[in-house]
Amino acid sequence: MSVYWNSRVKNLSPYVPGEQPREKKLIKLNTNENPYPPSPLVIQALKKAADDDLRLYPDPACTELREAIAGRYGVKPEQVFTGNGSDEVLAFAFGAFFESGPDHLPVLFPDISYSFYPVYAGLWGIPYKTIPLADDFSIDTDNYKIISGGVILSNPNAPTGIALSVDRIKQIAGFLKKNKKILIVDEAYIDFACPGEGLSIIPFCNECVNVLAVHTLSKSASLAGLRAGFAIGSAALIEGLCRIRDSFNSYTMDRLALSGAAAAIRDEGYYKTVNKKIIATRLRVSSSLAALGFKVIPSQANFIFASPPPSSGISGQALYAALREKGVLVRHFNKPRITDYLRITIGRDADMDVFLQICGEIIRRR
Ligand code: PMP
């Protein structure tokens, strides 16, 4: 605390990201990064972009990247917004579409979801209300069909990994539209849903004009270190996001990020293969944890949310600490309802085998 802080800064409760350890030896399964490298075409594009042109500002409209995204998802470039990671896109979306001030209706999101949502609300002074998940951590979409300031959902939800059907999402959007409110669908993990599930709202963004889908290249495109994210919605919503960005920083994406992200978007084939492997590993590790007696929440993401068997007498916190001591870093949230769960990012098969073996040893030791 400092006397020089204004009241806005004093009242912030900033987000605390997962640990980025300096020890390289740890098996890192704590921040949902992709264990496989980015496409070779991304590295090539980055090398090509690292040239004398770095003295010039990047394209503020991010045209090439937006065109690549539009081509891949079958929308118009004016329906695409890009930014410095989806965290930034989400922060802008809160600022653009939800009302600030205590006189406004609260924005709704689940009590267990991405813990950045209340932080963005706090930053912009947006009132919000959390809606409890059901006991099995599912979302009852009827709870969101109430008069509100708008809704944000993560689909699949984080950290549970449970996904909602497009029909359910469309029902909430339809209700909100009658009240001229927006639904933001954070699809950070959607590329890890079982193929054929068709869970993304993007194909319906022309009919659902009050829906904004937000994606990241950090997870399924193996580019957490590059910082690139995007939103797809109606052209009017995208213009709203641009108005916020251009009142803040016109160049949120640098030349390297623009080139690398565009190359990743164009190499869909490479990432389909990589992410198929992650889905297969997720299914295998989920079964193995269940066989050890863990309660495993059915995940459509690149992580598993699971709690140790009650008979082992080990708490989530204790298991987290025991795993860390053995060199495996997972994520534990010290929060009501989920304190006995761990969120385990899906890594390479060999690393997951080490994780499973250590889990087995810890549980048997008890
Ligand atoms: N949404 C969700 C649900 C996430 O878990 C994350 C990653 N922490 C993000 C958005 C942000 O991802 P990034 O800023 O790396 O694009």
Tab-separated table of C-alpha atoms and ligand atoms in Angstrom:
chain	number	residue	atom	x	y	z
A	1	MET	CA	0.000	0.000	0.000
A	2	SER	CA	1.266	3.478	-0.835
A	3	VAL	CA	-0.132	6.938	-0.162
A	4	TYR	CA	0.427	7.636	-3.848
A	5	TRP	CA	-1.995	4.958	-4.996
A	6	ASN	CA	-5.352	6.290	-6.055
A	7	SER	CA	-8.491	4.687	-4.671
A	8	ARG	CA	-8.912	2.566	-7.821
A	9	VAL	CA	-5.546	0.883	-7.298
A	10	LYS	CA	-6.152	0.521	-3.557
A	11	ASN	CA	-9.385	-1.339	-4.219
A	12	LEU	CA	-8.080	-3.763	-6.845
A	13	SER	CA	-7.817	-7.496	-6.111
A	14	PRO	CA	-5.455	-8.557	-8.915
A	15	TYR	CA	-5.412	-12.007	-10.475
A	16	VAL	CA	-2.636	-14.330	-9.338
A	17	PRO	CA	-1.394	-16.443	-12.279
A	18	GLY	CA	-0.169	-20.003	-11.815
A	19	GLU	CA	3.471	-20.403	-10.831
A	20	GLN	CA	6.114	-20.210	-13.593
A	21	PRO	CA	8.950	-21.997	-11.765
A	22	ARG	CA	12.566	-21.214	-12.608
A	23	GLU	CA	13.583	-24.804	-11.860
A	24	LYS	CA	13.416	-26.536	-15.219
A	25	LYS	CA	13.425	-29.998	-13.673
A	26	LEU	CA	9.803	-29.885	-12.523
A	27	ILE	CA	7.151	-31.653	-14.590
A	28	LYS	CA	4.966	-28.646	-15.219
A	29	LEU	CA	1.252	-29.478	-15.251
A	30	ASN	CA	-0.053	-26.288	-13.632
A	31	THR	CA	-0.963	-23.642	-16.232
A	32	ASN	CA	-2.599	-25.562	-19.089
A	33	GLU	CA	0.203	-24.957	-21.557
A	34	ASN	CA	0.506	-27.317	-24.524
A	35	PRO	CA	3.332	-29.841	-23.990
A	36	TYR	CA	4.032	-29.994	-27.735
A	37	PRO	CA	5.942	-27.303	-29.651
A	38	PRO	CA	4.292	-24.793	-31.966
A	39	SER	CA	4.098	-25.579	-35.696
A	40	PRO	CA	7.483	-25.309	-37.479
A	41	LEU	CA	5.787	-22.781	-39.768
A	42	VAL	CA	5.272	-20.506	-36.747
A	43	ILE	CA	8.983	-20.562	-35.912
A	44	GLN	CA	9.789	-19.880	-39.564
A	45	ALA	CA	7.385	-16.908	-39.626
A	46	LEU	CA	8.863	-15.505	-36.396
A	47	LYS	CA	12.407	-15.724	-37.780
A	48	LYS	CA	11.282	-14.003	-40.954
A	49	ALA	CA	9.568	-11.238	-38.979
A	50	ALA	CA	12.690	-10.602	-36.860
A	51	ASP	CA	14.172	-8.181	-39.379
A	52	ASP	CA	14.798	-4.479	-39.992
A	53	ASP	CA	11.066	-3.802	-40.202
A	54	LEU	CA	10.945	-4.028	-36.410
A	55	ARG	CA	11.779	-0.315	-36.462
A	56	LEU	CA	8.266	0.251	-37.873
A	57	TYR	CA	5.052	0.092	-35.879
A	58	PRO	CA	2.963	-3.025	-36.486
A	59	ASP	CA	-0.343	-2.916	-38.420
A	60	PRO	CA	-2.797	-1.514	-35.813
A	61	ALA	CA	-5.703	-3.237	-37.595
A	62	CYS	CA	-3.916	-6.649	-37.462
A	63	THR	CA	-5.249	-7.215	-41.004
A	64	GLU	CA	-3.272	-10.305	-42.024
A	65	LEU	CA	-4.036	-12.149	-38.793
A	66	ARG	CA	-7.713	-11.173	-38.854
A	67	GLU	CA	-8.021	-12.363	-42.440
A	68	ALA	CA	-6.411	-15.692	-41.556
A	69	ILE	CA	-8.818	-16.168	-38.629
A	70	ALA	CA	-11.811	-15.107	-40.746
A	71	GLY	CA	-10.800	-17.619	-43.441
A	72	ARG	CA	-10.453	-20.456	-40.970
A	73	TYR	CA	-13.768	-19.831	-39.206
A	74	GLY	CA	-15.848	-18.769	-42.220
A	75	VAL	CA	-16.617	-15.241	-41.010
A	76	LYS	CA	-15.790	-11.771	-42.342
A	77	PRO	CA	-12.574	-10.039	-41.173
A	78	GLU	CA	-14.715	-7.274	-39.630
A	79	GLN	CA	-16.154	-9.949	-37.325
A	80	VAL	CA	-12.716	-10.645	-35.849
A	81	PHE	CA	-10.808	-8.796	-33.116
A	82	THR	CA	-7.295	-9.791	-32.076
A	83	GLY	CA	-5.311	-8.939	-28.979
A	84	ASN	CA	-2.386	-9.596	-26.690
A	85	GLY	CA	-3.667	-12.893	-25.324
A	86	SER	CA	-7.310	-13.611	-24.620
A	87	ASP	CA	-6.941	-12.102	-21.154
A	88	GLU	CA	-6.614	-8.742	-22.840
A	89	VAL	CA	-9.521	-9.452	-25.198
A	90	LEU	CA	-11.668	-10.431	-22.198
A	91	ALA	CA	-10.638	-7.303	-20.261
A	92	PHE	CA	-11.635	-5.150	-23.248
A	93	ALA	CA	-14.925	-7.040	-23.624
A	94	PHE	CA	-15.850	-6.353	-19.991
A	95	GLY	CA	-15.091	-2.669	-20.592
A	96	ALA	CA	-17.001	-2.545	-23.871
A	97	PHE	CA	-20.200	-4.462	-23.073
A	98	PHE	CA	-20.928	-4.486	-19.330
A	99	GLU	CA	-22.093	-1.358	-17.456
A	100	SER	CA	-20.029	0.089	-14.602
A	101	GLY	CA	-21.419	1.468	-11.360
A	102	PRO	CA	-23.590	0.245	-8.500
A	103	ASP	CA	-26.853	1.369	-10.133
A	104	HIS	CA	-26.553	-1.248	-12.859
A	105	LEU	CA	-27.705	-4.850	-12.913
A	106	PRO	CA	-25.014	-7.396	-12.063
A	107	VAL	CA	-23.206	-9.458	-14.680
A	108	LEU	CA	-23.592	-13.203	-14.048
A	109	PHE	CA	-20.999	-15.959	-14.054
A	110	PRO	CA	-20.561	-19.263	-12.180
A	111	ASP	CA	-19.102	-19.360	-8.654
A	112	ILE	CA	-16.493	-21.789	-9.966
A	113	SER	CA	-15.036	-20.502	-13.214
A	114	TYR	CA	-12.042	-18.597	-14.530
A	115	SER	CA	-10.901	-16.519	-11.558
A	116	PHE	CA	-10.014	-13.545	-13.758
A	117	TYR	CA	-13.714	-12.674	-14.349
A	118	PRO	CA	-14.272	-11.019	-10.934
A	119	VAL	CA	-10.933	-9.225	-11.366
A	120	TYR	CA	-11.996	-7.617	-14.671
A	121	ALA	CA	-15.303	-6.672	-13.065
A	122	GLY	CA	-13.373	-5.068	-10.192
A	123	LEU	CA	-11.080	-3.172	-12.546
A	124	TRP	CA	-13.990	-1.590	-14.432
A	125	GLY	CA	-16.303	-1.240	-11.396
A	126	ILE	CA	-18.862	-3.623	-12.910
A	127	PRO	CA	-21.322	-5.167	-10.420
A	128	TYR	CA	-21.472	-8.971	-10.642
A	129	LYS	CA	-23.224	-11.945	-9.100
A	130	THR	CA	-21.927	-15.500	-9.044
A	131	ILE	CA	-24.317	-18.397	-9.650
A	132	PRO	CA	-23.411	-21.653	-7.883
A	133	LEU	CA	-22.649	-24.662	-10.050
A	134	ALA	CA	-24.724	-27.777	-9.285
A	135	ASP	CA	-23.201	-30.334	-6.888
A	136	ASP	CA	-21.761	-32.253	-9.849
A	137	PHE	CA	-20.185	-28.941	-11.063
A	138	SER	CA	-22.509	-28.698	-14.051
A	139	ILE	CA	-24.062	-25.394	-15.135
A	140	ASP	CA	-27.850	-25.155	-15.027
A	141	THR	CA	-28.420	-22.721	-17.878
A	142	ASP	CA	-31.905	-21.813	-16.578
A	143	ASN	CA	-30.151	-19.936	-13.755
A	144	TYR	CA	-28.841	-17.478	-16.339
A	145	LYS	CA	-32.232	-16.727	-17.849
A	146	ILE	CA	-32.898	-13.902	-15.414
A	147	ILE	CA	-32.770	-10.140	-15.859
A	148	SER	CA	-29.091	-9.229	-15.522
A	149	GLY	CA	-26.349	-6.994	-16.851
A	150	GLY	CA	-25.107	-9.788	-19.149
A	151	VAL	CA	-23.395	-13.159	-18.774
A	152	ILE	CA	-19.908	-14.583	-19.231
A	153	LEU	CA	-19.296	-18.319	-19.352
A	154	SER	CA	-16.231	-20.364	-20.071
A	155	ASN	CA	-17.041	-23.314	-22.361
A	156	PRO	CA	-15.611	-25.810	-21.494
A	157	ASN	CA	-15.677	-24.360	-17.993
A	158	ALA	CA	-12.408	-23.859	-16.152
A	159	PRO	CA	-11.228	-25.428	-13.917
A	160	THR	CA	-13.863	-28.189	-14.166
A	161	GLY	CA	-13.478	-28.984	-17.895
A	162	ILE	CA	-17.230	-29.612	-18.248
A	163	ALA	CA	-18.722	-28.355	-21.521
A	164	LEU	CA	-22.182	-27.057	-22.364
A	165	SER	CA	-24.014	-27.839	-25.622
A	166	VAL	CA	-24.451	-25.142	-28.240
A	167	ASP	CA	-28.230	-25.376	-27.790
A	168	ARG	CA	-27.922	-24.457	-24.105
A	169	ILE	CA	-25.649	-21.532	-24.919
A	170	LYS	CA	-28.068	-20.340	-27.605
A	171	GLN	CA	-30.947	-20.433	-25.109
A	172	ILE	CA	-29.103	-18.064	-22.750
A	173	ALA	CA	-28.164	-15.823	-25.687
A	174	GLY	CA	-31.802	-15.701	-26.836
A	175	PHE	CA	-32.983	-14.675	-23.368
A	176	LEU	CA	-30.311	-11.983	-23.031
A	177	LYS	CA	-31.029	-10.607	-26.495
A	178	LYS	CA	-34.585	-9.733	-25.478
A	179	ASN	CA	-33.036	-7.500	-22.791
A	180	LYS	CA	-30.326	-6.120	-25.068
A	181	LYS	CA	-27.550	-7.810	-23.090
A	182	ILE	CA	-24.521	-9.723	-24.237
A	183	LEU	CA	-23.228	-13.247	-23.656
A	184	ILE	CA	-19.456	-13.708	-23.745
A	185	VAL	CA	-18.388	-17.310	-24.333
A	186	ASP	CA	-14.760	-17.883	-23.394
A	187	GLU	CA	-13.767	-20.829	-25.611
A	188	ALA	CA	-10.132	-20.997	-24.435
A	189	TYR	CA	-10.248	-24.820	-24.312
A	190	ILE	CA	-12.796	-25.647	-27.017
A	191	ASP	CA	-10.234	-27.160	-29.411
A	192	PHE	CA	-9.703	-29.978	-26.899
A	193	ALA	CA	-13.348	-31.038	-26.940
A	194	CYS	CA	-13.841	-34.471	-28.463
A	195	PRO	CA	-13.998	-34.021	-32.231
A	196	GLY	CA	-17.505	-34.043	-33.575
A	197	GLU	CA	-19.030	-32.563	-30.433
A	198	GLY	CA	-19.549	-29.257	-32.284
A	199	LEU	CA	-19.487	-27.225	-29.104
A	200	SER	CA	-18.283	-23.867	-30.430
A	201	ILE	CA	-20.737	-21.011	-30.772
A	202	ILE	CA	-18.713	-19.485	-33.635
A	203	PRO	CA	-20.763	-21.094	-36.472
A	204	PHE	CA	-23.823	-19.352	-34.987
A	205	CYS	CA	-22.361	-15.897	-34.444
A	206	ASN	CA	-24.276	-14.448	-37.401
A	207	GLU	CA	-27.620	-15.511	-35.955
A	208	CYS	CA	-26.595	-14.758	-32.329
A	209	VAL	CA	-25.662	-11.094	-32.718
A	210	ASN	CA	-25.293	-10.561	-28.946
A	211	VAL	CA	-22.703	-13.323	-28.512
A	212	LEU	CA	-18.951	-12.813	-28.450
A	213	ALA	CA	-16.741	-15.924	-28.666
A	214	VAL	CA	-13.248	-15.487	-27.257
A	215	HIS	CA	-10.332	-17.760	-28.193
A	216	THR	CA	-6.664	-18.031	-27.302
A	217	LEU	CA	-3.589	-19.330	-29.113
A	218	SER	CA	-1.970	-20.084	-25.746
A	219	LYS	CA	-3.374	-23.579	-25.355
A	220	SER	CA	-4.339	-25.393	-28.548
A	221	ALA	CA	-1.772	-23.489	-30.696
A	222	SER	CA	1.105	-24.001	-28.190
A	223	LEU	CA	1.781	-20.244	-28.083
A	224	ALA	CA	1.320	-19.138	-24.457
A	225	GLY	CA	4.673	-17.362	-24.731
A	226	LEU	CA	3.672	-15.321	-27.779
A	227	ARG	CA	0.514	-13.712	-26.363
A	228	ALA	CA	-2.229	-13.891	-28.948
A	229	GLY	CA	-5.982	-14.186	-28.584
A	230	PHE	CA	-9.043	-13.239	-30.587
A	231	ALA	CA	-12.765	-12.664	-30.480
A	232	ILE	CA	-15.409	-13.422	-33.097
A	233	GLY	CA	-18.835	-11.800	-33.102
A	234	SER	CA	-21.016	-9.397	-35.038
A	235	ALA	CA	-19.181	-6.505	-36.709
A	236	ALA	CA	-20.845	-4.067	-34.280
A	237	LEU	CA	-19.456	-5.915	-31.238
A	238	ILE	CA	-15.996	-5.993	-32.799
A	239	GLU	CA	-16.171	-2.251	-33.377
A	240	GLY	CA	-16.951	-1.837	-29.659
A	241	LEU	CA	-13.780	-3.733	-28.771
A	242	CYS	CA	-11.729	-1.601	-31.180
A	243	ARG	CA	-13.080	1.548	-29.512
A	244	ILE	CA	-11.763	0.337	-26.129
A	245	ARG	CA	-8.395	-0.780	-27.558
A	246	ASP	CA	-7.870	2.461	-29.436
A	247	SER	CA	-8.581	4.424	-26.259
A	248	PHE	CA	-5.823	2.476	-24.542
A	249	ASN	CA	-3.085	1.260	-26.899
A	250	SER	CA	-3.468	0.970	-30.669
A	251	TYR	CA	-0.610	-1.535	-30.963
A	252	THR	CA	-1.439	-4.349	-28.575
A	253	MET	CA	0.055	-6.965	-30.921
A	254	ASP	CA	3.650	-6.603	-32.056
A	255	ARG	CA	5.054	-7.624	-35.446
A	256	LEU	CA	6.353	-10.980	-34.189
A	257	ALA	CA	3.097	-11.934	-32.498
A	258	LEU	CA	1.098	-10.972	-35.605
A	259	SER	CA	3.257	-13.099	-37.923
A	260	GLY	CA	3.544	-16.099	-35.608
A	261	ALA	CA	-0.167	-16.133	-34.781
A	262	ALA	CA	-1.166	-15.920	-38.468
A	263	ALA	CA	1.134	-18.862	-39.300
A	264	ALA	CA	-0.407	-20.898	-36.479
A	265	ILE	CA	-3.948	-20.181	-37.646
A	266	ARG	CA	-3.013	-21.282	-41.180
A	267	ASP	CA	-1.457	-24.579	-40.042
A	268	GLU	CA	-4.666	-26.183	-38.795
A	269	GLY	CA	-3.505	-29.671	-39.834
A	270	TYR	CA	-0.452	-29.662	-37.553
A	271	TYR	CA	-2.485	-28.625	-34.532
A	272	LYS	CA	-5.275	-31.105	-35.205
A	273	THR	CA	-2.710	-33.915	-34.916
A	274	VAL	CA	-1.119	-32.462	-31.758
A	275	ASN	CA	-4.426	-31.877	-30.014
A	276	LYS	CA	-5.753	-35.314	-30.925
A	277	LYS	CA	-2.798	-36.697	-28.954
A	278	ILE	CA	-3.713	-34.522	-25.968
A	279	ILE	CA	-7.322	-35.728	-26.077
A	280	ALA	CA	-6.142	-39.372	-26.165
A	281	THR	CA	-3.806	-38.751	-23.199
A	282	ARG	CA	-6.618	-37.027	-21.280
A	283	LEU	CA	-8.898	-40.046	-21.720
A	284	ARG	CA	-6.155	-42.449	-20.656
A	285	VAL	CA	-5.102	-40.424	-17.588
A	286	SER	CA	-8.743	-39.886	-16.561
A	287	SER	CA	-9.316	-43.666	-16.536
A	288	SER	CA	-6.074	-44.317	-14.668
A	289	LEU	CA	-6.917	-41.740	-11.982
A	290	ALA	CA	-10.412	-43.204	-11.645
A	291	ALA	CA	-8.826	-46.659	-11.233
A	292	LEU	CA	-6.738	-45.225	-8.359
A	293	GLY	CA	-10.012	-44.147	-6.722
A	294	PHE	CA	-9.894	-40.459	-7.678
A	295	LYS	CA	-13.110	-38.619	-8.396
A	296	VAL	CA	-12.546	-37.383	-11.952
A	297	ILE	CA	-14.761	-34.700	-13.484
A	298	PRO	CA	-15.436	-35.479	-17.175
A	299	SER	CA	-13.225	-33.022	-19.061
A	300	GLN	CA	-13.388	-31.630	-22.582
A	301	ALA	CA	-10.287	-29.482	-21.996
A	302	ASN	CA	-6.511	-29.992	-21.855
A	303	PHE	CA	-6.673	-30.536	-18.101
A	304	ILE	CA	-8.383	-32.837	-15.626
A	305	PHE	CA	-10.069	-31.731	-12.411
A	306	ALA	CA	-9.874	-34.523	-9.881
A	307	SER	CA	-9.921	-35.170	-6.129
A	308	PRO	CA	-8.065	-37.935	-4.283
A	309	PRO	CA	-10.035	-40.868	-2.852
A	310	PRO	CA	-11.529	-39.972	0.581
A	311	SER	CA	-10.241	-43.341	1.879
A	312	SER	CA	-6.661	-42.065	1.340
A	313	GLY	CA	-7.307	-39.336	3.904
A	314	ILE	CA	-5.174	-36.935	1.874
A	315	SER	CA	-6.450	-33.421	1.184
A	316	GLY	CA	-6.102	-31.595	-2.133
A	317	GLN	CA	-3.566	-29.242	-0.567
A	318	ALA	CA	-1.516	-32.140	0.871
A	319	LEU	CA	-1.522	-34.007	-2.434
A	320	TYR	CA	-0.444	-30.831	-4.256
A	321	ALA	CA	2.466	-30.418	-1.788
A	322	ALA	CA	3.454	-34.107	-1.966
A	323	LEU	CA	3.472	-34.022	-5.779
A	324	ARG	CA	5.568	-30.848	-5.777
A	325	GLU	CA	8.083	-32.442	-3.462
A	326	LYS	CA	8.397	-35.276	-5.977
A	327	GLY	CA	8.908	-32.821	-8.850
A	328	VAL	CA	5.392	-32.583	-10.299
A	329	LEU	CA	3.691	-29.190	-10.303
A	330	VAL	CA	-0.118	-29.117	-10.594
A	331	ARG	CA	-2.625	-26.385	-9.667
A	332	HIS	CA	-4.523	-26.236	-6.401
A	333	PHE	CA	-7.180	-23.589	-5.727
A	334	ASN	CA	-7.683	-22.874	-2.052
A	335	LYS	CA	-11.335	-21.996	-2.530
A	336	PRO	CA	-14.600	-23.216	-1.045
A	337	ARG	CA	-16.121	-26.277	-2.782
A	338	ILE	CA	-12.965	-27.121	-4.754
A	339	THR	CA	-10.258	-27.235	-2.111
A	340	ASP	CA	-10.032	-31.015	-2.373
A	341	TYR	CA	-9.511	-30.932	-6.125
A	342	LEU	CA	-6.392	-30.542	-8.224
A	343	ARG	CA	-6.298	-29.234	-11.768
A	344	ILE	CA	-3.849	-31.303	-13.750
A	345	THR	CA	-2.740	-30.083	-17.173
A	346	ILE	CA	-2.372	-32.831	-19.772
A	347	GLY	CA	1.312	-33.175	-20.622
A	348	ARG	CA	3.291	-35.632	-22.714
A	349	ASP	CA	2.525	-39.302	-22.161
A	350	ALA	CA	5.839	-40.010	-20.421
A	351	ASP	CA	5.310	-37.119	-17.973
A	352	MET	CA	1.755	-38.225	-17.257
A	353	ASP	CA	3.040	-41.717	-16.502
A	354	VAL	CA	5.434	-40.271	-13.910
A	355	PHE	CA	2.553	-38.240	-12.463
A	356	LEU	CA	0.306	-41.315	-12.231
A	357	GLN	CA	3.023	-43.414	-10.664
A	358	ILE	CA	3.738	-40.785	-7.993
A	359	CYS	CA	0.010	-40.321	-7.300
A	360	GLY	CA	-0.309	-44.074	-6.798
A	361	GLU	CA	2.665	-44.134	-4.408
A	362	ILE	CA	1.371	-41.185	-2.349
A	363	ILE	CA	-2.080	-42.699	-2.028
A	364	ARG	CA	-0.849	-46.169	-1.111
A	365	ARG	CA	1.548	-44.714	1.461
A	366	ARG	CA	-1.366	-43.272	3.442
B	1	PMP	N1	-9.748	-17.979	-20.400
B	1	PMP	C1	-9.541	-19.050	-19.628
B	1	PMP	C2	-10.718	-19.852	-19.184
B	1	PMP	C3	-8.235	-19.396	-19.243
B	1	PMP	O1	-8.028	-20.449	-18.446
B	1	PMP	C4	-7.154	-18.622	-19.692
B	1	PMP	C5	-5.743	-18.979	-19.315
B	1	PMP	N2	-5.359	-18.661	-18.041
B	1	PMP	C6	-7.423	-17.506	-20.475
B	1	PMP	C7	-8.722	-17.221	-20.828
B	1	PMP	C8	-6.335	-16.561	-20.931
B	1	PMP	O2	-5.478	-17.065	-21.837
B	1	PMP	P1	-4.412	-16.149	-22.605
B	1	PMP	O3	-4.446	-14.771	-21.985
B	1	PMP	O4	-3.123	-16.827	-22.425
B	1	PMP	O5	-4.883	-16.107	-24.016
